[in-house]
CSV table of C-alpha atoms in Angstrom, one decimal:
chain,number,residue,atom,x,y,z
A,22,LEU,CA,0.0,0.0,0.0
A,23,GLN,CA,2.7,2.5,1.0
A,24,GLU,CA,4.7,1.7,-2.2
A,25,GLY,CA,1.6,2.4,-4.3
A,26,LEU,CA,0.8,5.6,-2.6
A,27,LEU,CA,4.4,6.9,-3.0
A,28,HIS,CA,4.4,5.9,-6.7
A,29,VAL,CA,1.1,7.7,-7.4
A,30,SER,CA,2.1,10.8,-5.5
A,31,GLU,CA,5.5,10.9,-7.3
A,32,ALA,CA,3.8,10.7,-10.7
A,33,LEU,CA,1.3,13.4,-9.8
A,34,PHE,CA,4.0,15.8,-8.6
A,35,CYS,CA,6.3,15.1,-11.6
A,36,ASP,CA,3.4,15.9,-13.9
A,37,LEU,CA,2.7,19.1,-11.9
A,38,TRP,CA,6.3,20.2,-12.2
A,39,CYS,CA,6.1,19.8,-15.9
A,40,VAL,CA,2.7,21.6,-16.3
A,41,LEU,CA,3.8,24.6,-14.2
A,42,GLY,CA,7.3,24.7,-15.7
A,43,ARG,CA,5.8,24.4,-19.2
A,44,VAL,CA,8.1,21.6,-20.2
A,45,ASP,CA,7.5,18.1,-21.4
A,46,SER,CA,10.1,16.4,-19.2
A,47,LEU,CA,11.8,17.0,-15.8
A,48,GLU,CA,15.2,17.1,-17.4
A,49,LYS,CA,14.4,20.5,-19.1
A,50,LEU,CA,13.9,22.0,-15.6
A,51,ARG,CA,17.6,21.9,-15.2
A,52,LEU,CA,17.8,25.0,-17.3
A,53,CYS,CA,15.9,26.9,-14.6
A,54,SER,CA,17.8,28.9,-12.0
A,55,PRO,CA,17.5,28.0,-8.3
A,56,ALA,CA,15.2,31.0,-7.8
A,57,GLU,CA,12.9,29.9,-10.5
A,58,LEU,CA,12.8,26.3,-9.1
A,59,TYR,CA,12.0,27.7,-5.7
A,60,ALA,CA,9.2,29.8,-7.1
A,61,LEU,CA,7.8,26.8,-8.8
A,62,ALA,CA,8.0,24.7,-5.6
A,63,GLU,CA,6.2,27.4,-3.7
A,64,GLN,CA,3.5,27.7,-6.3
A,65,ILE,CA,3.0,23.9,-6.2
A,66,ILE,CA,2.5,24.0,-2.4
A,67,MET,CA,0.3,27.0,-2.2
A,68,LYS,CA,-1.9,26.4,-5.2
A,69,TYR,CA,-2.0,22.7,-5.6
A,70,ALA,CA,-1.0,20.9,-2.3
A,71,SER,CA,-2.3,22.9,0.7
A,72,SER,CA,-5.4,23.5,2.7
A,73,ALA,CA,-5.6,27.1,1.3
A,74,ALA,CA,-5.8,25.6,-2.3
A,75,ILE,CA,-8.5,23.2,-1.2
A,76,LYS,CA,-10.5,25.9,0.5
A,77,ARG,CA,-10.3,28.0,-2.7
A,78,LEU,CA,-11.7,25.2,-4.8
A,79,GLU,CA,-14.4,24.5,-2.2
A,80,LYS,CA,-15.6,28.1,-2.4
A,81,LEU,CA,-16.5,27.9,-6.1
A,82,PRO,CA,-20.1,27.4,-7.0
A,83,ARG,CA,-21.0,23.8,-7.5
A,84,ASP,CA,-21.4,24.2,-11.3
A,85,GLN,CA,-17.9,25.6,-11.5
A,86,GLN,CA,-16.1,23.1,-9.3
A,87,ASP,CA,-13.6,20.6,-10.8
A,88,ASP,CA,-13.9,17.4,-8.8
A,89,ILE,CA,-10.8,15.8,-10.4
A,90,LEU,CA,-8.6,18.8,-9.7
A,91,TYR,CA,-10.0,18.9,-6.1
A,92,GLN,CA,-9.3,15.3,-5.6
A,93,ALA,CA,-5.7,15.6,-6.9
A,94,THR,CA,-5.1,18.6,-4.6
A,95,LEU,CA,-6.5,16.9,-1.6
A,96,PHE,CA,-4.5,13.8,-2.2
A,97,SER,CA,-1.3,15.8,-2.7
A,98,ARG,CA,-1.7,17.8,0.5
A,99,ASP,CA,-2.4,14.6,2.5
A,100,MET,CA,0.5,12.8,1.0
A,101,LEU,CA,2.9,15.6,1.8
A,102,ASP,CA,2.0,15.2,5.5
A,103,TYR,CA,2.3,11.4,5.2
A,104,MET,CA,5.7,11.6,3.5
A,105,ASP,CA,7.0,14.2,5.9
A,106,PHE,CA,6.0,12.0,8.9
A,107,ASN,CA,7.4,8.9,7.4
A,108,ASP,CA,10.7,10.5,6.5
A,109,ALA,CA,11.0,12.1,10.0
A,110,MET,CA,10.6,8.6,11.5
A,111,ARG,CA,13.2,7.1,9.2
A,112,VAL,CA,15.9,9.8,9.9
A,113,GLY,CA,15.0,10.0,13.6
A,114,ASP,CA,13.8,13.6,13.6
A,115,VAL,CA,11.4,13.6,16.6
A,116,GLY,CA,10.9,17.4,16.3
A,117,ARG,CA,9.2,17.0,13.0
A,118,MET,CA,7.1,14.2,14.4
A,119,GLU,CA,6.0,16.4,17.2
A,120,ASP,CA,5.0,19.1,14.7
A,121,GLN,CA,2.7,16.7,13.0
A,122,LEU,CA,0.8,15.7,16.2
A,123,PRO,CA,-2.0,18.4,15.8
A,124,ARG,CA,-2.6,17.4,12.2
A,125,LEU,CA,-2.7,13.7,13.3
A,126,LEU,CA,-5.3,14.7,15.9
A,127,PHE,CA,-7.5,16.4,13.2
A,128,ARG,CA,-7.2,13.3,11.0
A,129,TYR,CA,-8.2,10.9,13.8
A,130,VAL,CA,-11.1,13.1,14.8
A,131,GLY,CA,-12.3,13.6,11.2
A,132,GLY,CA,-11.9,9.9,10.5
A,133,ARG,CA,-13.8,9.0,13.6
A,134,ASN,CA,-10.8,7.1,15.1
A,135,ALA,CA,-11.9,8.0,18.6
A,136,LYS,CA,-9.3,5.9,20.5
A,137,TYR,CA,-6.4,7.2,18.5
A,138,ALA,CA,-7.6,10.8,19.0
A,139,VAL,CA,-7.6,10.2,22.8
A,140,GLU,CA,-4.1,8.9,22.6
A,141,ILE,CA,-2.9,12.0,20.7
A,142,LEU,CA,-4.7,14.3,23.2
A,143,GLU,CA,-3.1,12.4,26.1
A,144,LEU,CA,0.3,12.8,24.5
A,145,LEU,CA,-0.2,16.5,23.8
A,146,GLN,CA,-1.3,17.1,27.4
A,147,ALA,CA,1.8,15.3,28.7
A,148,LEU,CA,4.2,17.1,26.4
A,149,HIS,CA,2.9,20.6,27.0
A,150,LYS,CA,1.4,20.5,30.5
A,151,GLU,CA,2.5,17.6,32.7
A,152,TRP,CA,6.0,16.4,31.9
A,153,THR,CA,9.0,18.4,32.9
A,154,PRO,CA,11.4,19.5,30.1
A,155,GLU,CA,13.8,16.8,31.2
A,156,VAL,CA,11.2,14.0,31.1
A,157,MET,CA,9.8,15.3,27.8
A,158,THR,CA,13.3,15.4,26.2
A,159,PHE,CA,14.1,11.9,27.4
A,160,ILE,CA,10.8,10.3,26.2
A,161,MET,CA,11.0,12.0,22.8
A,162,ARG,CA,14.7,11.1,22.3
A,163,TYR,CA,14.7,7.5,23.7
A,164,CYS,CA,11.1,6.2,23.7
A,165,TRP,CA,9.7,7.1,20.3
A,166,LEU,CA,12.2,5.6,17.9
A,167,ALA,CA,14.8,2.9,17.9
A,168,ASN,CA,17.9,2.2,15.8
A,169,THR,CA,19.4,-1.2,16.0
A,170,THR,CA,22.1,-0.6,13.3
A,171,GLY,CA,23.6,2.7,14.1
A,172,HIS,CA,23.0,3.9,10.5
A,173,PRO,CA,21.6,7.4,10.2
A,174,ASP,CA,18.6,6.4,8.1
A,175,SER,CA,17.5,3.2,9.9
A,176,PHE,CA,15.2,4.5,12.7
A,177,MET,CA,11.9,2.7,13.3
A,178,ALA,CA,9.0,3.0,15.7
A,179,PHE,CA,9.3,0.9,18.8
A,180,ASP,CA,6.1,-1.1,17.9
A,181,MET,CA,7.7,-2.0,14.6
A,182,LEU,CA,10.9,-3.1,16.4
A,183,GLN,CA,8.7,-5.2,18.7
A,184,GLU,CA,7.1,-6.9,15.7
A,185,HIS,CA,10.6,-7.8,14.6
A,186,ASN,CA,11.4,-9.3,18.0
A,187,ILE,CA,8.2,-11.3,18.0
A,188,ARG,CA,9.1,-12.7,14.6
A,189,ASP,CA,12.5,-13.7,15.8
A,190,ILE,CA,11.1,-15.3,19.0
A,191,LYS,CA,8.4,-17.3,17.1
A,192,HIS,CA,10.3,-18.2,13.9
A,193,ILE,CA,14.0,-17.3,13.5
A,194,PHE,CA,15.1,-18.4,17.0
A,195,ALA,CA,12.1,-20.4,17.9
A,196,SER,CA,12.4,-22.8,20.9
A,197,MET,CA,11.0,-26.3,20.3
A,198,GLY,CA,10.9,-29.5,22.1
A,199,PRO,CA,10.2,-30.6,25.7
A,200,PHE,CA,12.5,-27.9,27.1
A,201,ALA,CA,10.8,-25.0,25.4
A,202,THR,CA,9.1,-23.7,28.5
A,203,TRP,CA,8.0,-20.1,29.0
A,204,GLU,CA,10.8,-19.7,31.5
A,205,TYR,CA,13.4,-20.7,28.9
A,206,ILE,CA,11.9,-18.5,26.3
A,207,GLY,CA,12.1,-15.6,28.7
A,208,LYS,CA,15.8,-16.3,29.3
A,209,ILE,CA,16.8,-16.4,25.7
A,210,SER,CA,14.6,-13.5,24.6
A,211,GLN,CA,17.1,-11.0,26.0
A,212,ALA,CA,19.9,-12.5,24.0
A,213,ILE,CA,18.0,-12.4,20.6
A,214,PRO,CA,19.5,-9.0,19.5
A,215,THR,CA,23.0,-10.4,20.0
A,216,MET,CA,22.1,-13.7,18.3
A,217,ARG,CA,20.7,-11.8,15.4
A,218,LYS,CA,24.0,-9.9,15.0
A,219,VAL,CA,26.0,-13.2,15.2
A,220,LYS,CA,23.7,-14.8,12.6
A,221,ASP,CA,24.1,-11.9,10.2
A,222,HIS,CA,27.8,-11.8,10.6
A,223,VAL,CA,28.2,-15.6,9.9
A,224,GLU,CA,26.0,-15.4,6.9
A,225,ALA,CA,27.9,-12.5,5.5
A,226,ASP,CA,31.3,-14.2,6.0
A,227,ILE,CA,30.5,-17.7,4.9
A,228,ASN,CA,27.3,-18.0,2.9
A,229,HIS,CA,27.8,-15.8,-0.2
A,230,PHE,CA,24.7,-17.1,-1.8
A,231,ARG,CA,22.4,-16.1,1.0
A,232,ARG,CA,19.2,-14.3,0.2
A,233,GLY,CA,19.0,-10.7,1.5
A,234,LYS,CA,16.5,-10.0,4.3
A,235,SER,CA,15.9,-6.4,3.3
A,236,HIS,CA,12.9,-5.6,1.2
A,237,THR,CA,13.9,-4.1,-2.2
A,238,SER,CA,11.3,-2.7,-4.6
A,239,PRO,CA,11.7,-3.3,-8.3
A,240,ASP,CA,12.7,-0.4,-10.5
A,241,LYS,CA,9.8,2.1,-10.2
A,242,GLU,CA,10.9,4.5,-12.9
A,243,GLU,CA,8.9,2.8,-15.6
A,244,ASP,CA,5.7,2.6,-13.5
A,245,VAL,CA,6.0,6.2,-12.4
A,246,ALA,CA,6.6,7.3,-16.0
A,247,ARG,CA,3.5,5.5,-17.1
A,248,LEU,CA,1.4,7.0,-14.4
A,249,GLN,CA,2.7,10.5,-15.1
A,250,SER,CA,1.8,10.0,-18.8
A,251,VAL,CA,-1.7,9.0,-17.8
A,252,PHE,CA,-2.1,12.0,-15.5
A,253,HIS,CA,-0.8,14.3,-18.2
A,254,CYS,CA,-3.1,13.0,-20.9
A,255,SER,CA,-6.0,13.2,-18.5
A,256,ARG,CA,-5.1,16.9,-17.8
A,257,VAL,CA,-5.5,16.3,-14.0
A,258,TRP,CA,-3.9,19.7,-13.1
A,259,ARG,CA,-5.9,21.6,-15.7
A,260,TYR,CA,-8.9,23.4,-14.3
A,261,ARG,CA,-12.1,22.2,-16.1
A,262,PRO,CA,-15.4,22.9,-14.4
A,263,THR,CA,-17.3,20.2,-16.3
A,264,ARG,CA,-15.6,17.3,-14.4
A,265,HIS,CA,-18.0,16.3,-11.7
A,266,LEU,CA,-18.1,13.1,-9.7
A,267,ASN,CA,-21.0,11.4,-7.9
A,268,ASP,CA,-21.3,12.3,-4.2
A,269,ALA,CA,-20.4,8.7,-3.3
A,270,ASP,CA,-17.1,9.0,-5.3
A,271,LYS,CA,-16.0,12.3,-3.9
A,272,PRO,CA,-13.3,12.1,-1.3
A,273,SER,CA,-13.8,13.6,2.1
A,274,ASN,CA,-11.6,16.4,3.5
A,275,ILE,CA,-10.8,14.5,6.7
A,276,LEU,CA,-8.5,17.3,8.0
A,277,LYS,CA,-11.2,19.9,7.7
A,278,GLN,CA,-13.8,17.7,9.3
A,279,GLY,CA,-11.4,17.0,12.2
A,280,SER,CA,-10.8,20.6,12.8
A,281,ASN,CA,-14.5,21.3,13.2
A,282,PRO,CA,-15.0,22.8,16.8
A,283,ASP,CA,-17.9,20.5,17.5
A,284,ARG,CA,-16.1,17.3,16.6
A,285,LEU,CA,-13.0,18.5,18.5
A,286,GLY,CA,-15.2,19.3,21.5
A,287,LYS,CA,-16.6,15.8,21.5
A,288,ALA,CA,-13.1,14.3,21.2
A,289,ARG,CA,-12.0,16.4,24.1
A,290,GLU,CA,-15.0,15.3,26.2
A,291,ASN,CA,-14.2,11.6,25.4
A,292,TRP,CA,-10.6,12.2,26.5
A,293,ILE,CA,-11.6,13.9,29.7
A,294,SER,CA,-14.1,11.2,30.6
A,295,SER,CA,-11.4,8.6,30.1
A,296,ARG,CA,-9.3,10.4,32.6
A,297,MET,CA,-12.0,10.7,35.2
A,298,GLY,CA,-12.3,8.0,37.8
A,299,GLU,CA,-11.9,7.2,41.5
A,300,HIS,CA,-8.3,6.9,42.7
A,301,SER,CA,-7.4,5.4,46.0
A,302,VAL,CA,-5.1,7.3,48.3
A,303,GLU,CA,-4.5,4.4,50.6
A,304,GLN,CA,-1.2,2.7,50.9
A,305,VAL,CA,-1.3,-1.0,51.4
A,306,TRP,CA,2.0,-2.4,52.7
A,307,GLN,CA,2.8,-6.0,52.3
A,308,ASP,CA,3.1,-7.9,55.5
A,309,SER,CA,6.8,-8.3,56.1
A,310,GLY,CA,6.2,-11.0,58.8
A,311,GLU,CA,7.6,-8.9,61.5
């Protein structure tokens, strides 16, 4: 799914660069100066991949709206957020991840993902109201992302790392036989990261015909070029008020719906209610036998 989204978005943006630059291929943009390229990039963001661009299209009378252009603009804006967050996780930039939290909140509220919205509100409350600066820095730096390789572009979320650990426990270093007790599995689980390094080292030194474990995508250039050609022939980025879709086929502006004060208020009420409850102030000491 992610690969498909990235290919479609790349083809859309490549076609948009060509349309605004008035060229038939990206190579011809090399003749532009840095200032001209910057101006084109700014125009792409402001007019074709931003909430302001979407709002401008929504204000048009219904008979003058272009649903295809609106859908492409909506998709481009959302994909920029997605790619920014994904890239921030990969390189370990927790500051960019924090900047995306309000937009994630709007998306969860607009998409009616109530539990995720509560989690984001809880995190924002802790970051800005409850945690000390030292605690906040520690959690953001050491509890959001993990890097088991030391390479600069190899960060991953801790839940993804845990999925890798579960795979190794259940399959790669699975314990079988009469001695595979829970106690034994608990003992070797702590050694799995080291065992993984040893396995990789031995495979790299001895087995030169081993199959790589990293996922590599096939060459995407041909697929992206075909998609770009289709988008260009369809004149996706050309305003045509006659292109209308059925209401069932029109995409929803989840970010706009999530920023609605009424929906935000309900999400806030759900979050507050999840925090309310009786808490005991008694201290029960275990009997020491004395």
